[in-house]
Amino acid sequence: MWQAHTIIHNGKAIPFEEARIHPLALGVAFGIAVFEGLRAYRHPSGSFTVFRLDEHLDRLAQGMKVLRLADPPSKDTLRDAVLEVIRLNAPDEDAYLRVQVQIEAMGMMATTGPVGWIAAALPRERSTKFATGLAATVSSWTRLPDNAMPPRIKASANYHASRLATLQAKADGYDSALLLTQRGKVSEAAAACLFLVRDGVLVTPHRGSDILESITRDTVMTLAREHAIPLEEREVDRTELYIADEVFLCGTGQELVAVTSVDRLPVGDGKPGATTRRLQTAYEAVVRGTTDAHSEWRTAV
Ligand SMILES: Cc1ncc(COP(=O)(O)O)c(C=O)c1O
């Protein structure tokens, strides 16, 4: 498998191992950073495209605004850097991309800069659970509320909560944690959004459910509408997870992966369901570009 050897830091391409930031910089000390995880997919012809690059950079800009970062990098600068870091690393397989913007100096609670950024390309294989599905548990850790640490922005510090839930799930013998909001409604997984199927209707927690407004979630909803699958965005109760015919998670990292049990109760017949498989196939075609549909979602490298 290919290895990352070059990273772009503040506009300069440098050896991957040489990227540095001071341990007392606010990006490290308080986790004052926002990031995006993206994927570049290899088409069967050998060319690469980045999936929904513009939407990822728009969400990053929202995060920089909410954190009130001073003089943040422009969308054009970051877009060029993402494409350039892929070319420089010359992957021969799909790549996982990270764009991150952080405060790079020491400061006080209200310090807003100086802001630095990186663009990186890393190898990352598809999850082995893509085919088989995951065993999930409803975590006793709850999802972050919008009025404390807004989960709508992809802030690095938010992942402390995701990590606690994942550590607990793994310690208890599960693959993955599902989190409820502070009001006890289903929110999402530690690093992925969630869908379920009930009576032929695809259901996902609405945007007021303390979710990250996931780009994959939006992709799945668009594909569902195009495949005439009935769709509801609404509040979801915990017990709906136990009686659903299908449950799946979605995100750039995990892509679409079935949840085959929740708290040891089988979901449906305990195997990835037909709607999940149908959407997985449609998703794979649009991300890899083996269909002409949604060419606006794929940026050529
Ligand atoms: C907490 C959380 N929710 C949802 C997602 C899925 O978001 P996206 O589809 O934009 O990758 C992620 C992605 O990493 C995430 O970290």
Short mmCIF file of C-alpha atoms in Angstrom, two decimals, residues 154-267:
data_model
loop_
_atom_site.label_atom_id
_atom_site.label_comp_id
_atom_site.label_asym_id
_atom_site.label_seq_id
_atom_site.Cartn_x
_atom_site.Cartn_y
_atom_site.Cartn_z
CA LYS A 154 -16.48 19.63 12.91
CA ALA A 155 -14.34 20.86 15.80
CA SER A 156 -11.45 18.66 16.91
CA ALA A 157 -12.38 19.01 20.61
CA ASN A 158 -15.83 17.49 19.92
CA TYR A 159 -14.14 14.15 19.33
CA HIS A 160 -13.29 13.79 23.00
CA ALA A 161 -16.96 12.83 23.51
CA SER A 162 -16.97 10.47 20.51
CA ARG A 163 -13.84 8.84 21.85
CA LEU A 164 -15.27 8.21 25.32
CA ALA A 165 -18.33 6.53 23.78
CA THR A 166 -16.18 4.42 21.45
CA LEU A 167 -13.81 3.34 24.23
CA GLN A 168 -16.78 2.26 26.32
CA ALA A 169 -18.38 0.38 23.40
CA LYS A 170 -15.13 -1.47 22.64
CA ALA A 171 -14.56 -2.32 26.31
CA ASP A 172 -18.06 -3.81 26.37
CA GLY A 173 -17.38 -5.92 23.26
CA TYR A 174 -19.21 -3.86 20.58
CA ASP A 175 -17.89 -2.42 17.34
CA SER A 176 -19.56 0.93 17.59
CA ALA A 177 -21.43 3.36 19.87
CA LEU A 178 -24.74 5.08 19.12
CA LEU A 179 -25.41 8.28 21.05
CA LEU A 180 -28.63 9.82 22.30
CA THR A 181 -29.22 13.54 22.69
CA GLN A 182 -29.49 14.99 26.17
CA ARG A 183 -33.27 14.66 25.71
CA GLY A 184 -32.91 10.93 25.11
CA LYS A 185 -33.57 10.90 21.34
CA VAL A 186 -31.32 9.14 18.83
CA SER A 187 -28.58 11.44 17.50
CA GLU A 188 -25.80 9.62 15.62
CA ALA A 189 -22.80 7.34 16.01
CA ALA A 190 -19.40 8.46 17.30
CA ALA A 191 -18.21 9.50 13.83
CA ALA A 192 -21.07 8.75 11.46
CA CYS A 193 -24.74 9.60 10.95
CA LEU A 194 -27.50 7.06 11.23
CA PHE A 195 -30.45 5.84 9.16
CA LEU A 196 -33.03 3.20 9.89
CA VAL A 197 -35.73 1.55 7.81
CA ARG A 198 -39.21 1.00 9.24
CA ASP A 199 -42.11 -0.26 7.15
CA GLY A 200 -40.28 0.62 3.93
CA VAL A 201 -39.55 4.21 5.04
CA LEU A 202 -35.99 5.44 5.40
CA VAL A 203 -35.72 7.51 8.58
CA THR A 204 -32.88 9.69 9.87
CA PRO A 205 -32.67 11.97 12.94
CA HIS A 206 -33.39 15.55 11.86
CA ARG A 207 -30.87 18.40 12.03
CA GLY A 208 -32.08 19.43 15.48
CA SER A 209 -30.85 16.09 16.87
CA ASP A 210 -27.33 17.37 17.67
CA ILE A 211 -25.86 15.70 14.61
CA LEU A 212 -22.96 16.78 12.45
CA GLU A 213 -24.66 17.90 9.25
CA SER A 214 -23.04 15.06 7.38
CA ILE A 215 -22.29 15.28 3.69
CA THR A 216 -22.75 11.54 3.30
CA ARG A 217 -26.15 11.83 5.00
CA ASP A 218 -27.10 14.42 2.38
CA THR A 219 -25.80 12.14 -0.38
CA VAL A 220 -27.83 9.20 0.94
CA MET A 221 -31.00 11.33 1.15
CA THR A 222 -30.50 12.52 -2.44
CA LEU A 223 -29.95 8.96 -3.68
CA ALA A 224 -32.99 7.72 -1.73
CA ARG A 225 -35.22 10.35 -3.38
CA GLU A 226 -33.84 9.39 -6.80
CA HIS A 227 -34.57 5.72 -6.08
CA ALA A 228 -38.11 6.61 -4.93
CA ILE A 229 -37.41 5.35 -1.39
CA PRO A 230 -39.76 7.16 1.03
CA LEU A 231 -37.73 9.32 3.41
CA GLU A 232 -38.39 11.04 6.74
CA GLU A 233 -36.14 13.38 8.72
CA ARG A 234 -37.58 13.41 12.23
CA GLU A 235 -36.99 12.72 15.91
CA VAL A 236 -36.08 9.05 16.47
CA ASP A 237 -36.72 7.12 19.68
CA ARG A 238 -34.24 4.67 21.15
CA THR A 239 -36.63 1.71 20.91
CA GLU A 240 -37.02 2.31 17.18
CA LEU A 241 -33.44 1.06 16.88
CA TYR A 242 -34.53 -2.25 18.42
CA ILE A 243 -37.56 -2.80 16.17
CA ALA A 244 -36.23 -1.35 12.88
CA ASP A 245 -35.99 -3.62 9.84
CA GLU A 246 -32.60 -2.11 8.96
CA VAL A 247 -30.12 0.30 10.52
CA PHE A 248 -27.01 1.69 8.86
CA LEU A 249 -24.34 4.30 9.54
CA CYS A 250 -22.91 6.69 6.99
CA GLY A 251 -19.94 9.00 6.83
CA THR A 252 -16.93 9.77 4.70
CA GLY A 253 -14.73 7.43 6.75
CA GLN A 254 -17.11 4.51 7.21
CA GLU A 255 -19.02 5.09 3.95
CA LEU A 256 -22.29 3.08 4.30
CA VAL A 257 -22.12 0.27 6.81
CA ALA A 258 -24.97 -1.85 8.13
CA VAL A 259 -25.66 -2.17 11.85
CA THR A 260 -26.70 -5.78 12.30
CA SER A 261 -27.38 -5.67 16.05
CA VAL A 262 -28.11 -3.01 18.67
CA ASP A 263 -27.50 -3.91 22.31
CA ARG A 264 -27.27 -7.58 21.17
CA LEU A 265 -30.78 -7.49 19.66
CA PRO A 266 -30.58 -8.46 15.96
CA VAL A 267 -31.64 -5.77 13.51
#
